[in-house]
Amino acid sequence: MRVLVVYCHPVPDSFCAAVRDTAVGTLTARGWDVRLVDLYAEGFDPVLGADERRHYHDRAPTDPALTSHIDNLKWAEAVLFVYPTWWYGLPAMLKGWLDRVWATDVAFKLPADGGRIISLVPHITRIGVVTTCGATWLISFFMGQPGRKTILRGMRALCAKGCRTMYLAHYDMDRSTKQTRAAYLAKVRRRLEKF
């Protein structure tokens, strides 16, 4: 299985980095071929500029900085997102990656007659999220978990029919302890062994 791990956190020694390392280590130990994209470390530009937006419906992005990201998406059979949930949603950097990489003639095709969107990523059979949330599960639930829905509903809709999903969150991260963080890493390991 070829898995693209998309990691998004600005602090190199954050707990999210430990989550990333646990995820990559577990998937590699399973024998999966893993490609890691660290958006902050590479200085990914999340801004969808005016010219790129003007041509968004006409053609694939032409920015050479997106070439490796587009190649990774075409290569992947699974995508795992590792990020912190901020304000109940995705970090701006990750949202910008989705805007710029999951684009026309990359992830989908827009028919000229205005018909249904055609998926160009049916080779992706698994999509997962491993995140941290400052809020409790209950508050996150009442807020509607927009980050979860963006990936597990919006992005998944373009993937293979029957695409398997996984969502793991360390809720109440603002009051986490060494014990809760260790338990979460163990849970990440267990779930990814079956992902």
JSON list of C-alpha atoms in Angstrom, two decimals:
[
{"chain": "A", "resi": 1, "resn": "MET", "atom": "CA", "xyz": [0.00, 0.00, 0.00]},
{"chain": "A", "resi": 2, "resn": "ARG", "atom": "CA", "xyz": [1.29, 3.46, -0.93]},
{"chain": "A", "resi": 3, "resn": "VAL", "atom": "CA", "xyz": [0.38, 6.04, 1.68]},
{"chain": "A", "resi": 4, "resn": "LEU", "atom": "CA", "xyz": [0.85, 9.78, 1.56]},
{"chain": "A", "resi": 5, "resn": "VAL", "atom": "CA", "xyz": [1.16, 11.31, 5.03]},
{"chain": "A", "resi": 6, "resn": "VAL", "atom": "CA", "xyz": [0.35, 15.02, 4.98]},
{"chain": "A", "resi": 7, "resn": "TYR", "atom": "CA", "xyz": [1.67, 16.66, 8.12]},
{"chain": "A", "resi": 8, "resn": "CYS", "atom": "CA", "xyz": [0.83, 20.21, 9.15]},
{"chain": "A", "resi": 9, "resn": "HIS", "atom": "CA", "xyz": [2.20, 21.82, 12.31]},
{"chain": "A", "resi": 10, "resn": "PRO", "atom": "CA", "xyz": [4.54, 24.82, 12.65]},
{"chain": "A", "resi": 11, "resn": "VAL", "atom": "CA", "xyz": [6.38, 23.65, 15.79]},
{"chain": "A", "resi": 12, "resn": "PRO", "atom": "CA", "xyz": [9.02, 20.95, 15.11]},
{"chain": "A", "resi": 13, "resn": "ASP", "atom": "CA", "xyz": [8.91, 19.53, 18.67]},
{"chain": "A", "resi": 14, "resn": "SER", "atom": "CA", "xyz": [5.12, 19.60, 19.13]},
{"chain": "A", "resi": 15, "resn": "PHE", "atom": "CA", "xyz": [3.04, 16.66, 20.29]},
{"chain": "A", "resi": 16, "resn": "CYS", "atom": "CA", "xyz": [1.76, 16.51, 16.70]},
{"chain": "A", "resi": 17, "resn": "ALA", "atom": "CA", "xyz": [5.33, 15.70, 15.66]},
{"chain": "A", "resi": 18, "resn": "ALA", "atom": "CA", "xyz": [5.24, 12.69, 18.00]},
{"chain": "A", "resi": 19, "resn": "VAL", "atom": "CA", "xyz": [1.90, 11.69, 16.47]},
{"chain": "A", "resi": 20, "resn": "ARG", "atom": "CA", "xyz": [3.42, 12.01, 12.98]},
{"chain": "A", "resi": 21, "resn": "ASP", "atom": "CA", "xyz": [6.43, 9.89, 13.95]},
{"chain": "A", "resi": 22, "resn": "THR", "atom": "CA", "xyz": [4.18, 7.24, 15.50]},
{"chain": "A", "resi": 23, "resn": "ALA", "atom": "CA", "xyz": [2.02, 7.14, 12.37]},
{"chain": "A", "resi": 24, "resn": "VAL", "atom": "CA", "xyz": [4.94, 6.95, 9.94]},
{"chain": "A", "resi": 25, "resn": "GLY", "atom": "CA", "xyz": [6.72, 4.33, 12.08]},
{"chain": "A", "resi": 26, "resn": "THR", "atom": "CA", "xyz": [3.61, 2.15, 12.34]},
{"chain": "A", "resi": 27, "resn": "LEU", "atom": "CA", "xyz": [2.83, 2.30, 8.61]},
{"chain": "A", "resi": 28, "resn": "THR", "atom": "CA", "xyz": [6.46, 1.63, 7.67]},
{"chain": "A", "resi": 29, "resn": "ALA", "atom": "CA", "xyz": [6.59, -1.35, 10.06]},
{"chain": "A", "resi": 30, "resn": "ARG", "atom": "CA", "xyz": [3.54, -2.74, 8.23]},
{"chain": "A", "resi": 31, "resn": "GLY", "atom": "CA", "xyz": [5.59, -2.68, 5.04]},
{"chain": "A", "resi": 32, "resn": "TRP", "atom": "CA", "xyz": [3.69, 0.21, 3.48]},
{"chain": "A", "resi": 33, "resn": "ASP", "atom": "CA", "xyz": [5.49, 2.58, 1.15]},
{"chain": "A", "resi": 34, "resn": "VAL", "atom": "CA", "xyz": [5.26, 5.95, 2.93]},
{"chain": "A", "resi": 35, "resn": "ARG", "atom": "CA", "xyz": [5.80, 9.43, 1.54]},
{"chain": "A", "resi": 36, "resn": "LEU", "atom": "CA", "xyz": [5.78, 12.22, 4.12]},
{"chain": "A", "resi": 37, "resn": "VAL", "atom": "CA", "xyz": [4.91, 15.80, 3.21]},
{"chain": "A", "resi": 38, "resn": "ASP", "atom": "CA", "xyz": [5.70, 18.32, 5.98]},
{"chain": "A", "resi": 39, "resn": "LEU", "atom": "CA", "xyz": [3.96, 21.49, 4.81]},
{"chain": "A", "resi": 40, "resn": "TYR", "atom": "CA", "xyz": [5.57, 23.90, 7.27]},
{"chain": "A", "resi": 41, "resn": "ALA", "atom": "CA", "xyz": [9.07, 22.43, 6.98]},
{"chain": "A", "resi": 42, "resn": "GLU", "atom": "CA", "xyz": [9.02, 22.82, 3.21]},
{"chain": "A", "resi": 43, "resn": "GLY", "atom": "CA", "xyz": [7.50, 26.30, 3.36]},
{"chain": "A", "resi": 44, "resn": "PHE", "atom": "CA", "xyz": [4.45, 25.34, 1.31]},
{"chain": "A", "resi": 45, "resn": "ASP", "atom": "CA", "xyz": [2.60, 28.40, 0.01]},
{"chain": "A", "resi": 46, "resn": "PRO", "atom": "CA", "xyz": [-1.10, 27.88, 0.83]},
{"chain": "A", "resi": 47, "resn": "VAL", "atom": "CA", "xyz": [-2.27, 31.02, -0.97]},
{"chain": "A", "resi": 48, "resn": "LEU", "atom": "CA", "xyz": [-4.44, 30.47, -4.02]},
{"chain": "A", "resi": 49, "resn": "GLY", "atom": "CA", "xyz": [-3.44, 33.54, -6.04]},
{"chain": "A", "resi": 50, "resn": "ALA", "atom": "CA", "xyz": [-5.61, 35.57, -8.40]},
{"chain": "A", "resi": 51, "resn": "ASP", "atom": "CA", "xyz": [-4.28, 34.02, -11.63]},
{"chain": "A", "resi": 52, "resn": "GLU", "atom": "CA", "xyz": [-4.50, 30.49, -10.22]},
{"chain": "A", "resi": 53, "resn": "ARG", "atom": "CA", "xyz": [-8.11, 31.14, -9.17]},
{"chain": "A", "resi": 54, "resn": "ARG", "atom": "CA", "xyz": [-9.03, 32.66, -12.55]},
{"chain": "A", "resi": 55, "resn": "HIS", "atom": "CA", "xyz": [-7.95, 29.43, -14.28]},
{"chain": "A", "resi": 56, "resn": "TYR", "atom": "CA", "xyz": [-9.08, 27.03, -11.54]},
{"chain": "A", "resi": 57, "resn": "HIS", "atom": "CA", "xyz": [-11.94, 25.60, -13.62]},
{"chain": "A", "resi": 58, "resn": "ASP", "atom": "CA", "xyz": [-9.98, 25.57, -16.89]},
{"chain": "A", "resi": 59, "resn": "ARG", "atom": "CA", "xyz": [-6.87, 23.52, -16.19]},
{"chain": "A", "resi": 60, "resn": "ALA", "atom": "CA", "xyz": [-4.55, 21.92, -13.67]},
{"chain": "A", "resi": 61, "resn": "PRO", "atom": "CA", "xyz": [-2.36, 24.27, -11.62]},
{"chain": "A", "resi": 62, "resn": "THR", "atom": "CA", "xyz": [0.81, 25.33, -13.42]},
{"chain": "A", "resi": 63, "resn": "ASP", "atom": "CA", "xyz": [2.87, 26.47, -10.43]},
{"chain": "A", "resi": 64, "resn": "PRO", "atom": "CA", "xyz": [6.04, 24.32, -10.48]},
{"chain": "A", "resi": 65, "resn": "ALA", "atom": "CA", "xyz": [6.03, 24.29, -6.66]},
{"chain": "A", "resi": 66, "resn": "LEU", "atom": "CA", "xyz": [2.93, 22.06, -6.82]},
{"chain": "A", "resi": 67, "resn": "THR", "atom": "CA", "xyz": [4.43, 19.42, -9.15]},
{"chain": "A", "resi": 68, "resn": "SER", "atom": "CA", "xyz": [5.72, 17.09, -6.40]},
{"chain": "A", "resi": 69, "resn": "HIS", "atom": "CA", "xyz": [2.45, 17.44, -4.45]},
{"chain": "A", "resi": 70, "resn": "ILE", "atom": "CA", "xyz": [0.40, 16.55, -7.52]},
{"chain": "A", "resi": 71, "resn": "ASP", "atom": "CA", "xyz": [2.70, 13.59, -8.25]},
{"chain": "A", "resi": 72, "resn": "ASN", "atom": "CA", "xyz": [2.28, 12.41, -4.64]},
{"chain": "A", "resi": 73, "resn": "LEU", "atom": "CA", "xyz": [-1.51, 12.55, -4.94]},
{"chain": "A", "resi": 74, "resn": "LYS", "atom": "CA", "xyz": [-1.43, 10.55, -8.18]},
{"chain": "A", "resi": 75, "resn": "TRP", "atom": "CA", "xyz": [0.91, 8.00, -6.55]},
{"chain": "A", "resi": 76, "resn": "ALA", "atom": "CA", "xyz": [-1.03, 7.47, -3.30]},
{"chain": "A", "resi": 77, "resn": "GLU", "atom": "CA", "xyz": [-3.46, 4.65, -2.57]},
{"chain": "A", "resi": 78, "resn": "ALA", "atom": "CA", "xyz": [-4.12, 6.08, 0.89]},
{"chain": "A", "resi": 79, "resn": "VAL", "atom": "CA", "xyz": [-3.82, 9.56, 2.41]},
{"chain": "A", "resi": 80, "resn": "LEU", "atom": "CA", "xyz": [-3.33, 10.19, 6.11]},
{"chain": "A", "resi": 81, "resn": "PHE", "atom": "CA", "xyz": [-3.61, 13.72, 7.47]},
{"chain": "A", "resi": 82, "resn": "VAL", "atom": "CA", "xyz": [-1.83, 14.59, 10.73]},
{"chain": "A", "resi": 83, "resn": "TYR", "atom": "CA", "xyz": [-2.58, 18.06, 12.08]},
{"chain": "A", "resi": 84, "resn": "PRO", "atom": "CA", "xyz": [-3.89, 20.04, 15.06]},
{"chain": "A", "resi": 85, "resn": "THR", "atom": "CA", "xyz": [-7.55, 21.07, 14.96]},
{"chain": "A", "resi": 86, "resn": "TRP", "atom": "CA", "xyz": [-7.69, 24.84, 15.41]},
{"chain": "A", "resi": 87, "resn": "TRP", "atom": "CA", "xyz": [-11.01, 26.64, 15.84]},
{"chain": "A", "resi": 88, "resn": "TYR", "atom": "CA", "xyz": [-12.71, 23.28, 15.13]},
{"chain": "A", "resi": 89, "resn": "GLY", "atom": "CA", "xyz": [-11.23, 23.09, 11.65]},
{"chain": "A", "resi": 90, "resn": "LEU", "atom": "CA", "xyz": [-8.13, 22.62, 9.56]},
{"chain": "A", "resi": 91, "resn": "PRO", "atom": "CA", "xyz": [-5.06, 24.83, 9.93]},
{"chain": "A", "resi": 92, "resn": "ALA", "atom": "CA", "xyz": [-4.97, 27.44, 7.14]},
{"chain": "A", "resi": 93, "resn": "MET", "atom": "CA", "xyz": [-1.82, 25.84, 5.72]},
{"chain": "A", "resi": 94, "resn": "LEU", "atom": "CA", "xyz": [-3.59, 22.50, 5.26]},
{"chain": "A", "resi": 95, "resn": "LYS", "atom": "CA", "xyz": [-6.75, 24.09, 3.85]},
{"chain": "A", "resi": 96, "resn": "GLY", "atom": "CA", "xyz": [-4.54, 25.91, 1.34]},
{"chain": "A", "resi": 97, "resn": "TRP", "atom": "CA", "xyz": [-2.91, 22.60, 0.38]},
{"chain": "A", "resi": 98, "resn": "LEU", "atom": "CA", "xyz": [-6.34, 21.13, -0.33]},
{"chain": "A", "resi": 99, "resn": "ASP", "atom": "CA", "xyz": [-7.34, 24.22, -2.32]},
{"chain": "A", "resi": 100, "resn": "ARG", "atom": "CA", "xyz": [-4.21, 24.17, -4.46]},
{"chain": "A", "resi": 101, "resn": "VAL", "atom": "CA", "xyz": [-3.45, 20.44, -4.86]},
{"chain": "A", "resi": 102, "resn": "TRP", "atom": "CA", "xyz": [-6.88, 18.74, -4.95]},
{"chain": "A", "resi": 103, "resn": "ALA", "atom": "CA", "xyz": [-7.63, 20.81, -8.02]},
{"chain": "A", "resi": 104, "resn": "THR", "atom": "CA", "xyz": [-9.22, 20.62, -11.46]},
{"chain": "A", "resi": 105, "resn": "ASP", "atom": "CA", "xyz": [-7.51, 18.06, -13.72]},
{"chain": "A", "resi": 106, "resn": "VAL", "atom": "CA", "xyz": [-5.66, 16.70, -10.67]},
{"chain": "A", "resi": 107, "resn": "ALA", "atom": "CA", "xyz": [-8.32, 15.37, -8.25]},
{"chain": "A", "resi": 108, "resn": "PHE", "atom": "CA", "xyz": [-11.37, 15.94, -10.42]},
{"chain": "A", "resi": 109, "resn": "LYS", "atom": "CA", "xyz": [-12.57, 16.99, -13.84]},
{"chain": "A", "resi": 110, "resn": "LEU", "atom": "CA", "xyz": [-15.37, 19.45, -14.48]},
{"chain": "A", "resi": 111, "resn": "PRO", "atom": "CA", "xyz": [-17.41, 18.38, -17.53]},
{"chain": "A", "resi": 112, "resn": "ALA", "atom": "CA", "xyz": [-17.86, 21.12, -20.14]},
{"chain": "A", "resi": 113, "resn": "ASP", "atom": "CA", "xyz": [-21.63, 20.49, -20.17]},
{"chain": "A", "resi": 114, "resn": "GLY", "atom": "CA", "xyz": [-21.88, 21.24, -16.45]},
{"chain": "A", "resi": 115, "resn": "GLY", "atom": "CA", "xyz": [-22.58, 17.62, -15.51]},
{"chain": "A", "resi": 116, "resn": "ARG", "atom": "CA", "xyz": [-21.36, 15.80, -12.43]},
{"chain": "A", "resi": 117, "resn": "ILE", "atom": "CA", "xyz": [-17.77, 16.14, -11.27]},
{"chain": "A", "resi": 118, "resn": "ILE", "atom": "CA", "xyz": [-15.58, 13.24, -12.44]},
{"chain": "A", "resi": 119, "resn": "SER", "atom": "CA", "xyz": [-13.08, 11.87, -9.93]},
{"chain": "A", "resi": 120, "resn": "LEU", "atom": "CA", "xyz": [-9.46, 11.57, -10.96]},
{"chain": "A", "resi": 121, "resn": "VAL", "atom": "CA", "xyz": [-8.41, 9.94, -7.67]},
{"chain": "A", "resi": 122, "resn": "PRO", "atom": "CA", "xyz": [-10.39, 6.67, -7.57]},
{"chain": "A", "resi": 123, "resn": "HIS", "atom": "CA", "xyz": [-7.09, 4.92, -6.77]},
{"chain": "A", "resi": 124, "resn": "ILE", "atom": "CA", "xyz": [-7.27, 6.33, -3.22]},
{"chain": "A", "resi": 125, "resn": "THR", "atom": "CA", "xyz": [-8.98, 3.60, -1.19]},
{"chain": "A", "resi": 126, "resn": "ARG", "atom": "CA", "xyz": [-8.28, 4.87, 2.33]},
{"chain": "A", "resi": 127, "resn": "ILE", "atom": "CA", "xyz": [-8.32, 8.32, 3.87]},
{"chain": "A", "resi": 128, "resn": "GLY", "atom": "CA", "xyz": [-7.59, 9.06, 7.50]},
{"chain": "A", "resi": 129, "resn": "VAL", "atom": "CA", "xyz": [-7.16, 11.83, 10.03]},
{"chain": "A", "resi": 130, "resn": "VAL", "atom": "CA", "xyz": [-5.06, 11.82, 13.18]},
{"chain": "A", "resi": 131, "resn": "THR", "atom": "CA", "xyz": [-5.51, 15.09, 15.03]},
{"chain": "A", "resi": 132, "resn": "THR", "atom": "CA", "xyz": [-5.53, 16.90, 18.34]},
{"chain": "A", "resi": 133, "resn": "CYS", "atom": "CA", "xyz": [-8.37, 19.14, 19.54]},
{"chain": "A", "resi": 134, "resn": "GLY", "atom": "CA", "xyz": [-8.15, 21.69, 22.32]},
{"chain": "A", "resi": 135, "resn": "ALA", "atom": "CA", "xyz": [-11.88, 21.33, 22.98]},
{"chain": "A", "resi": 136, "resn": "THR", "atom": "CA", "xyz": [-13.65, 18.35, 24.50]},
{"chain": "A", "resi": 137, "resn": "TRP", "atom": "CA", "xyz": [-15.47, 15.80, 22.35]},
{"chain": "A", "resi": 138, "resn": "LEU", "atom": "CA", "xyz": [-18.83, 17.27, 23.35]},
{"chain": "A", "resi": 139, "resn": "ILE", "atom": "CA", "xyz": [-17.96, 20.84, 22.39]},
{"chain": "A", "resi": 140, "resn": "SER", "atom": "CA", "xyz": [-16.37, 19.63, 19.14]},
{"chain": "A", "resi": 141, "resn": "PHE", "atom": "CA", "xyz": [-19.52, 17.64, 18.37]},
{"chain": "A", "resi": 142, "resn": "PHE", "atom": "CA", "xyz": [-21.79, 20.63, 18.99]},
{"chain": "A", "resi": 143, "resn": "MET", "atom": "CA", "xyz": [-19.60, 22.82, 16.77]},
{"chain": "A", "resi": 144, "resn": "GLY", "atom": "CA", "xyz": [-20.09, 20.31, 13.96]},
{"chain": "A", "resi": 145, "resn": "GLN", "atom": "CA", "xyz": [-16.46, 19.19, 13.53]},
{"chain": "A", "resi": 146, "resn": "PRO", "atom": "CA", "xyz": [-15.93, 21.08, 10.25]},
{"chain": "A", "resi": 147, "resn": "GLY", "atom": "CA", "xyz": [-12.36, 19.79, 9.77]},
{"chain": "A", "resi": 148, "resn": "ARG", "atom": "CA", "xyz": [-13.49, 16.19, 10.06]},
{"chain": "A", "resi": 149, "resn": "LYS", "atom": "CA", "xyz": [-16.31, 16.77, 7.58]},
{"chain": "A", "resi": 150, "resn": "THR", "atom": "CA", "xyz": [-14.07, 18.55, 5.07]},
{"chain": "A", "resi": 151, "resn": "ILE", "atom": "CA", "xyz": [-11.77, 15.53, 4.79]},
{"chain": "A", "resi": 152, "resn": "LEU", "atom": "CA", "xyz": [-13.97, 12.52, 5.55]},
{"chain": "A", "resi": 153, "resn": "ARG", "atom": "CA", "xyz": [-16.93, 13.74, 3.53]},
{"chain": "A", "resi": 154, "resn": "GLY", "atom": "CA", "xyz": [-15.68, 16.34, 1.06]},
{"chain": "A", "resi": 155, "resn": "MET", "atom": "CA", "xyz": [-12.34, 14.83, 0.04]},
{"chain": "A", "resi": 156, "resn": "ARG", "atom": "CA", "xyz": [-13.54, 11.25, 0.44]},
{"chain": "A", "resi": 157, "resn": "ALA", "atom": "CA", "xyz": [-16.33, 11.90, -2.08]},
{"chain": "A", "resi": 158, "resn": "LEU", "atom": "CA", "xyz": [-13.66, 12.05, -4.79]},
{"chain": "A", "resi": 159, "resn": "CYS", "atom": "CA", "xyz": [-11.91, 8.84, -3.72]},
{"chain": "A", "resi": 160, "resn": "ALA", "atom": "CA", "xyz": [-12.69, 5.21, -4.55]},
{"chain": "A", "resi": 161, "resn": "LYS", "atom": "CA", "xyz": [-16.21, 3.91, -4.08]},
{"chain": "A", "resi": 162, "resn": "GLY", "atom": "CA", "xyz": [-16.27, 2.35, -0.63]},
{"chain": "A", "resi": 163, "resn": "CYS", "atom": "CA", "xyz": [-13.17, 4.30, 0.43]},
{"chain": "A", "resi": 164, "resn": "ARG", "atom": "CA", "xyz": [-12.38, 3.35, 4.04]},
{"chain": "A", "resi": 165, "resn": "THR", "atom": "CA", "xyz": [-11.99, 6.16, 6.54]},
{"chain": "A", "resi": 166, "resn": "MET", "atom": "CA", "xyz": [-10.46, 6.61, 9.96]},
{"chain": "A", "resi": 167, "resn": "TYR", "atom": "CA", "xyz": [-10.67, 9.52, 12.37]},
{"chain": "A", "resi": 168, "resn": "LEU", "atom": "CA", "xyz": [-8.73, 9.76, 15.62]},
{"chain": "A", "resi": 169, "resn": "ALA", "atom": "CA", "xyz": [-8.64, 12.80, 17.85]},
{"chain": "A", "resi": 170, "resn": "HIS", "atom": "CA", "xyz": [-7.01, 13.55, 21.17]},
{"chain": "A", "resi": 171, "resn": "TYR", "atom": "CA", "xyz": [-9.78, 15.74, 22.57]},
{"chain": "A", "resi": 172, "resn": "ASP", "atom": "CA", "xyz": [-9.30, 18.20, 25.43]},
{"chain": "A", "resi": 173, "resn": "MET", "atom": "CA", "xyz": [-5.67, 18.60, 24.39]},
{"chain": "A", "resi": 174, "resn": "ASP", "atom": "CA", "xyz": [-5.43, 21.87, 26.31]},
{"chain": "A", "resi": 175, "resn": "ARG", "atom": "CA", "xyz": [-5.67, 19.84, 29.53]},
{"chain": "A", "resi": 176, "resn": "SER", "atom": "CA", "xyz": [-3.77, 16.77, 28.37]},
{"chain": "A", "resi": 177, "resn": "THR", "atom": "CA", "xyz": [-1.32, 14.94, 30.58]},
{"chain": "A", "resi": 178, "resn": "LYS", "atom": "CA", "xyz": [1.68, 12.77, 29.92]},
{"chain": "A", "resi": 179, "resn": "GLN", "atom": "CA", "xyz": [-0.58, 9.75, 30.47]},
{"chain": "A", "resi": 180, "resn": "THR", "atom": "CA", "xyz": [-3.33, 10.89, 28.07]},
{"chain": "A", "resi": 181, "resn": "ARG", "atom": "CA", "xyz": [-0.78, 11.68, 25.38]},
{"chain": "A", "resi": 182, "resn": "ALA", "atom": "CA", "xyz": [0.92, 8.29, 25.79]},
{"chain": "A", "resi": 183, "resn": "ALA", "atom": "CA", "xyz": [-2.47, 6.55, 25.62]},
{"chain": "A", "resi": 184, "resn": "TYR", "atom": "CA", "xyz": [-3.31, 8.46, 22.45]},
{"chain": "A", "resi": 185, "resn": "LEU", "atom": "CA", "xyz": [-0.05, 7.47, 20.77]},
{"chain": "A", "resi": 186, "resn": "ALA", "atom": "CA", "xyz": [-0.77, 3.83, 21.66]},
{"chain": "A", "resi": 187, "resn": "LYS", "atom": "CA", "xyz": [-4.26, 4.20, 20.15]},
{"chain": "A", "resi": 188, "resn": "VAL", "atom": "CA", "xyz": [-2.79, 5.70, 16.97]},
{"chain": "A", "resi": 189, "resn": "ARG", "atom": "CA", "xyz": [-0.46, 2.71, 16.71]},
{"chain": "A", "resi": 190, "resn": "ARG", "atom": "CA", "xyz": [-3.28, 0.19, 17.21]},
{"chain": "A", "resi": 191, "resn": "ARG", "atom": "CA", "xyz": [-5.64, 1.83, 14.72]},
{"chain": "A", "resi": 192, "resn": "LEU", "atom": "CA", "xyz": [-3.00, 2.29, 12.03]},
{"chain": "A", "resi": 193, "resn": "GLU", "atom": "CA", "xyz": [-2.04, -1.37, 12.30]},
{"chain": "A", "resi": 194, "resn": "LYS", "atom": "CA", "xyz": [-5.56, -2.09, 11.00]},
{"chain": "A", "resi": 195, "resn": "PHE", "atom": "CA", "xyz": [-6.01, 0.92, 8.70]}
]
